[in-house]
Short mmCIF file of C-alpha atoms and ligand atoms in Angstrom, two decimals:
data_model
loop_
_atom_site.label_atom_id
_atom_site.label_comp_id
_atom_site.label_asym_id
_atom_site.label_seq_id
_atom_site.Cartn_x
_atom_site.Cartn_y
_atom_site.Cartn_z
CA MET Y 12 0.09 -0.03 0.10
CA GLN Y 13 0.90 3.58 -0.64
CA VAL Y 14 1.80 6.06 2.31
CA GLU Y 15 2.11 9.68 1.94
CA LYS Y 16 0.32 11.57 5.03
CA ASP Y 17 0.41 11.15 8.64
CA GLN Y 18 -3.29 9.50 8.24
CA ASP Y 19 -2.32 6.96 6.73
CA VAL Y 20 -0.62 5.76 9.56
CA VAL Y 21 -3.67 4.41 11.49
CA PRO Y 22 -5.02 2.68 8.77
CA PHE Y 23 -1.37 0.74 7.79
CA ARG Y 24 -1.00 -0.32 11.44
CA ASN Y 25 -4.48 -1.89 10.86
CA ARG Y 26 -3.80 -3.83 7.94
CA VAL Y 27 -0.30 -5.20 9.75
CA LYS Y 28 -3.14 -6.22 12.77
CA GLU Y 29 -5.29 -8.13 10.41
CA PHE Y 30 -2.38 -10.28 9.13
CA ALA Y 31 -1.30 -11.17 12.19
CA VAL Y 32 -4.55 -12.14 13.62
CA LYS Y 33 -4.63 -13.92 10.60
CA ILE Y 34 -1.82 -16.36 11.48
CA LYS Y 35 -2.59 -16.42 14.95
CA MET Y 36 0.19 -14.34 16.36
CA GLY Y 37 0.14 -13.42 20.23
CA LEU Y 38 -1.26 -10.25 21.57
CA VAL Y 39 2.44 -9.13 22.84
CA ASN Y 40 4.11 -9.76 19.29
CA GLN Y 41 1.22 -8.33 17.73
CA THR Y 42 2.05 -5.30 19.73
CA LYS Y 43 5.42 -5.31 18.97
CA LEU Y 44 5.46 -5.62 15.19
CA ILE Y 45 2.87 -3.05 15.01
CA THR Y 46 4.63 -0.75 17.11
CA ALA Y 47 7.80 -1.50 15.00
CA ALA Y 48 6.02 -0.91 11.60
CA SER Y 49 4.42 2.31 13.23
CA GLU Y 50 8.08 3.49 13.63
CA LEU Y 51 9.39 2.50 10.10
CA VAL Y 52 6.40 4.26 8.80
CA ARG Y 53 6.82 7.72 10.28
CA ASN Y 54 10.45 7.46 9.36
CA MET Y 55 9.26 6.89 5.55
CA LEU Y 56 7.15 9.81 6.03
CA LYS Y 57 9.14 12.32 7.84
CA TYR Y 58 12.68 11.37 5.75
CA ALA Y 59 11.09 10.55 2.33
CA ASN Y 60 7.80 12.14 1.84
CA GLY Y 61 6.50 8.39 2.36
CA GLY Y 62 6.46 5.55 -0.17
CA GLU Y 63 5.34 2.11 -0.84
CA ILE Y 64 4.81 -0.93 1.83
CA GLU Y 65 4.31 -4.45 1.29
CA ILE Y 66 2.55 -6.74 3.87
CA GLU Y 67 3.08 -10.30 3.28
CA ILE Y 68 2.54 -13.82 5.13
CA ILE Y 69 5.66 -16.15 5.10
CA SER Y 70 6.21 -19.57 6.36
CA ARG Y 71 9.32 -21.10 7.65
CA GLY Y 72 8.47 -25.33 8.53
CA ARG Y 73 5.45 -24.88 11.11
CA ASP Y 74 6.01 -21.49 11.70
CA ASN Y 75 4.04 -18.41 9.82
CA GLY Y 76 5.17 -14.72 10.08
CA VAL Y 77 4.27 -11.57 8.66
CA LYS Y 78 6.90 -9.81 6.67
CA LEU Y 79 6.80 -5.59 5.73
CA THR Y 80 8.75 -4.39 3.09
CA PHE Y 81 9.36 -0.70 3.20
CA LYS Y 82 10.54 1.05 -0.05
CA ASP Y 83 11.05 4.72 -0.51
CA LYS Y 84 12.63 7.00 -3.01
CA GLY Y 85 13.84 9.37 -0.07
CA PRO Y 86 17.54 10.82 0.27
CA GLY Y 87 18.64 7.76 1.37
CA ILE Y 88 20.57 7.15 4.70
CA LEU Y 89 24.57 8.36 4.93
CA ASP Y 90 25.75 6.03 7.36
CA ILE Y 91 23.37 3.18 8.54
CA LYS Y 92 25.73 1.93 11.28
CA LEU Y 93 25.13 5.09 12.49
CA ALA Y 94 21.68 5.59 12.12
CA MET Y 95 21.10 2.03 13.49
CA GLN Y 96 22.49 3.37 16.94
CA ASP Y 97 20.59 4.26 19.84
CA GLY Y 98 20.15 7.96 20.23
CA TYR Y 99 21.42 9.23 16.80
CA SER Y 100 18.64 11.41 14.83
CA THR Y 101 19.01 14.09 12.06
CA GLY Y 102 15.60 15.12 13.00
CA LYS Y 103 16.13 16.34 16.70
CA SER Y 104 14.54 13.75 17.85
CA LEU Y 105 15.14 10.45 20.14
CA GLY Y 106 16.60 8.47 17.52
CA LEU Y 107 15.19 5.38 18.58
CA GLY Y 108 12.79 4.17 15.67
CA LEU Y 109 15.62 2.19 13.98
CA PRO Y 110 17.24 0.36 16.92
CA GLY Y 111 14.04 0.12 18.60
CA ALA Y 112 12.00 -1.68 15.66
CA LYS Y 113 14.97 -3.81 15.01
CA ARG Y 114 14.47 -5.15 18.64
CA LEU Y 115 10.73 -5.30 18.64
CA VAL Y 116 11.31 -7.89 15.03
CA SER Y 117 12.68 -11.25 14.68
CA GLU Y 118 14.58 -10.44 11.55
CA PHE Y 119 15.51 -6.76 10.33
CA ASP Y 120 17.22 -5.80 7.06
CA ILE Y 121 17.97 -2.51 5.77
CA LYS Y 122 19.39 -1.04 2.81
CA SER Y 123 20.24 2.29 1.69
CA ILE Y 124 21.44 4.05 -1.51
CA LEU Y 125 22.35 7.41 -1.19
CA GLY Y 126 20.15 9.69 -3.96
CA GLN Y 127 18.08 6.78 -4.33
CA GLY Y 128 16.09 5.67 -1.21
CA THR Y 129 15.74 3.15 1.59
CA THR Y 130 14.20 -0.64 1.89
CA ILE Y 131 13.69 -1.85 5.21
CA THR Y 132 12.34 -5.54 5.37
CA VAL Y 133 11.28 -6.80 8.83
CA ILE Y 134 9.77 -10.39 9.69
CA LYS Y 135 8.03 -11.44 12.83
CA TRP Y 136 7.24 -14.79 13.23
CA ALA Y 137 3.83 -15.57 15.11
CA ASN Y 138 6.01 -17.66 17.57
CA GLY Y 139 9.21 -15.66 17.33
CA MET C 10 -13.45 15.91 15.45
CA ASP C 11 -10.32 16.67 16.19
CA ARG C 12 -10.30 16.67 19.78
CA ILE C 13 -10.13 14.47 23.01
CA PRO C 14 -12.52 15.76 26.10
CA ILE C 15 -10.89 16.65 29.53
CA LEU C 16 -12.61 16.07 32.31
CA ARG C 17 -12.35 18.11 35.23
CA MET C 18 -12.41 16.15 38.64
CA GLY C 19 -12.05 18.39 41.74
CA HIS C 20 -8.36 19.42 41.35
CA PHE C 21 -7.53 16.86 38.97
CA LEU C 22 -8.07 16.47 35.21
CA LEU C 23 -9.21 12.94 33.25
CA VAL C 24 -8.68 12.43 29.99
CA THR C 25 -9.40 8.86 28.60
CA ILE C 26 -7.80 7.87 25.21
CA GLN C 27 -10.15 5.59 23.66
CA VAL C 28 -9.06 5.77 20.21
CA ASP C 29 -5.65 5.10 18.87
CA LEU C 30 -4.27 8.50 18.51
CA TYR C 31 -3.41 10.24 14.84
CA ASP C 32 -0.86 12.78 14.96
CA ARG C 33 -3.14 16.01 14.76
CA LEU C 34 -5.24 14.42 17.68
CA ALA C 35 -2.42 13.99 20.07
CA LEU C 36 -0.98 17.49 19.31
CA ASN C 37 -4.15 18.85 19.58
CA LEU C 38 -4.44 17.07 23.04
CA GLU C 39 -1.21 18.09 24.03
CA ALA C 40 -2.33 21.79 23.44
CA ASP C 41 -5.60 21.71 25.12
CA LEU C 42 -4.36 19.70 28.28
CA VAL C 43 -1.56 22.53 28.66
CA GLN C 44 -4.23 25.35 28.34
CA MET C 45 -6.54 23.77 30.80
CA VAL C 46 -4.22 23.06 33.12
CA SER C 47 -3.36 26.82 33.29
CA LYS C 48 -6.91 27.95 33.23
CA THR C 49 -7.90 25.55 36.09
CA SER C 50 -4.97 25.30 37.87
CA ALA C 51 -5.26 21.68 38.12
CA GLN C 52 -2.96 19.69 40.48
CA GLY C 53 -2.86 16.49 38.56
CA VAL C 54 -3.30 15.11 35.33
CA LEU C 55 -4.68 11.71 34.75
CA ILE C 56 -4.14 10.14 31.02
CA ASP C 57 -6.29 7.00 31.00
CA ILE C 58 -4.52 4.91 28.02
CA SER C 59 -6.46 1.39 29.16
CA ALA C 60 -7.75 1.41 25.44
CA VAL C 61 -4.65 2.06 23.28
CA SER C 62 -3.35 -0.70 22.05
CA ILE C 63 -0.10 0.95 20.56
CA VAL C 64 1.88 3.30 21.98
CA ASP C 65 5.07 4.36 19.49
CA SER C 66 7.52 6.66 20.00
CA PHE C 67 6.03 9.47 18.51
CA MET C 68 3.21 9.26 21.14
CA GLY C 69 5.60 8.32 24.00
CA ARG C 70 7.12 11.98 23.23
CA ILE C 71 3.53 13.28 23.32
CA ILE C 72 2.94 11.97 26.49
CA GLY C 73 6.51 13.04 27.96
CA ASN C 74 5.73 16.08 27.00
CA ILE C 75 2.24 16.57 28.47
CA ALA C 76 4.18 15.43 31.81
CA SER C 77 7.32 17.69 31.37
CA MET C 78 4.88 21.09 30.64
CA CYS C 79 2.60 19.96 33.10
CA LYS C 80 5.17 19.75 35.68
CA ILE C 81 6.38 23.56 34.91
CA MET C 82 2.78 24.43 35.84
CA ASP C 83 3.04 22.66 39.13
CA ALA C 84 1.02 20.01 38.17
CA HIS C 85 1.73 16.07 38.28
CA THR C 86 0.88 13.67 35.62
CA VAL C 87 -0.24 10.13 36.13
CA VAL C 88 -0.74 7.44 33.05
CA VAL C 89 -3.17 4.73 34.03
CA GLY C 90 -4.03 1.73 32.55
CA MET C 91 -1.07 0.71 30.46
CA GLN C 92 -1.77 -2.52 28.69
CA PRO C 93 0.95 -5.41 29.61
CA ALA C 94 1.50 -5.63 25.87
CA VAL C 95 2.37 -1.81 25.46
CA ALA C 96 4.40 -1.97 28.81
CA ILE C 97 6.27 -4.64 27.40
CA THR C 98 6.91 -3.26 23.98
CA LEU C 99 7.96 0.16 25.24
CA ILE C 100 10.57 -1.53 27.32
CA GLU C 101 11.89 -3.13 24.64
CA LEU C 102 11.44 -0.23 21.85
CA GLY C 103 13.70 1.57 24.77
CA LEU C 104 11.34 4.71 25.34
CA PRO C 105 12.14 6.60 28.77
CA LEU C 106 8.69 7.93 29.61
CA LYS C 107 10.99 10.66 32.00
CA GLY C 108 8.90 12.02 34.89
CA VAL C 109 5.68 10.06 34.14
CA TYR C 110 3.98 8.16 36.95
CA THR C 111 2.07 5.45 36.03
CA ALA C 112 -0.93 3.32 38.11
CA LEU C 113 -3.06 0.41 37.41
CA ASP C 114 -6.33 1.86 37.01
CA VAL C 115 -7.73 5.18 37.29
CA GLN C 116 -8.64 4.86 41.05
CA LYS C 117 -5.41 3.94 42.08
CA GLY C 118 -4.00 7.04 39.75
CA MET C 119 -6.03 9.29 41.60
CA ASN C 120 -4.94 8.02 45.37
CA LEU C 121 -1.11 8.39 43.73
CA LEU C 122 -1.90 11.78 42.71
CA THR C 123 -3.68 12.68 46.03
CA SER C 124 -0.68 11.62 47.73
CA MET C 125 1.71 13.35 45.70
CA ILE C 126 -0.54 16.72 46.51
CA GLY C 127 -1.08 15.79 50.07
CA SER C 128 2.72 15.76 50.75
CA GLN C 129 2.88 19.21 49.26
CA GLY C 130 0.72 21.44 51.52
CA GLU C 131 -3.14 20.99 53.05
CA ASP C 132 -5.63 21.72 51.24
CA GLU C 133 -9.05 23.33 52.51
CA ASP C 134 -12.53 21.71 51.76
CA GLU C 135 -11.49 19.06 50.08
CA GLU C 136 -14.21 18.21 47.37
CA GLU C 137 -14.94 14.73 46.60
CA ASP C 138 -16.26 13.77 42.93
CA ASP C 139 -17.31 10.67 42.67
CA PHE C 140 -16.99 9.00 39.07
CA ASP C 141 -17.73 5.58 37.89
CA SER C 142 -16.48 4.54 34.40
N1 ATP L 219 13.52 6.21 5.24
C1 ATP L 219 14.81 6.95 5.60
N2 ATP L 219 14.94 7.71 4.62
C2 ATP L 219 16.39 8.65 5.08
N3 ATP L 219 16.49 8.63 6.20
C3 ATP L 219 16.14 7.82 7.34
C4 ATP L 219 15.16 7.12 6.88
N4 ATP L 219 14.78 6.37 7.88
C5 ATP L 219 15.56 6.74 9.03
N5 ATP L 219 16.82 7.88 8.41
C6 ATP L 219 17.56 8.63 9.11
O1 ATP L 219 17.88 7.83 10.42
C7 ATP L 219 17.99 8.49 11.30
C8 ATP L 219 17.38 7.61 12.72
O2 ATP L 219 16.17 6.66 12.61
P1 ATP L 219 15.47 6.81 13.97
O3 ATP L 219 14.25 6.46 13.56
O4 ATP L 219 16.23 5.67 14.84
O5 ATP L 219 15.51 8.10 14.72
P2 ATP L 219 14.72 9.57 14.49
O6 ATP L 219 13.51 8.80 13.40
O7 ATP L 219 15.35 10.63 14.37
O8 ATP L 219 13.94 9.65 15.78
P3 ATP L 219 12.30 8.85 16.87
O9 ATP L 219 11.98 7.80 15.66
O10 ATP L 219 13.08 8.43 18.18
O11 ATP L 219 11.56 9.73 16.89
C9 ATP L 219 16.86 9.51 11.42
O12 ATP L 219 17.16 10.78 11.75
C10 ATP L 219 17.53 9.70 9.41
O13 ATP L 219 18.32 10.69 9.41
MG1 MG L 220 12.15 7.58 13.83
#
């Protein structure tokens, strides 16, 4: 789905919840996933003027998971290692969106090319 | 409407957040509360988030801002009813709710506020407003 404005955040979170419920993810994991998703979508809006998010259900053996791919065509991130540190922010904020989101999910992958954009993929396993 | 109602109960203000806050709503609440505290000289603010299923860093920051602004105006802030899953998530996210007290429910939050105010100086005629929700 396409995300361009602040008002898109709540409907997007609701979509993520629908997918999590579909695979019977427990409440705590659901809450972690949605909170991480919320951080990432906010970054996308704040730093890249929005972008495109894909929501999928994936499986690994017996376990199912929700996979989210955040793709934007923003400025990209100069130093990913730095951006992943707690407290680093170019937006005069707390700087815990990226590192916090990583802690909340099972798998986290970030790719960014300066001037081209950023793609972040996260997976939360129902039982992970 | 883009506003969350603020109830006045004696020396306290009570805000019950029933919906997942989107940004405009949260920012309005912040502004409204600060204005109400200064207008009513309230000594405490209770924010009931028992119906809130997601608190991300944005909303955490709003709550933190409310608490620090209230503090400047000499009012305490107590957040009540945080769902366990939300509390667990906030810790992992790493969000410090600085200067924010928490209590299990509205009644316990009221008791906490009353004791905090009581230890600051005596009030004349304590007005007891009963409130059931
Ligand atoms: N999609 C993105 N495009 C470009 N830069 C980004 C993107 N996401 C994050 N960043 C950069 O990474 C930094 C760290 O992001 P992070 O979410 O951790 O902190 P923040 O957004 O600044 O603060 P917080 O999330 O705590 O409000 C940001 O300040 C920004 O410079
Ligand atoms: Mg962020």
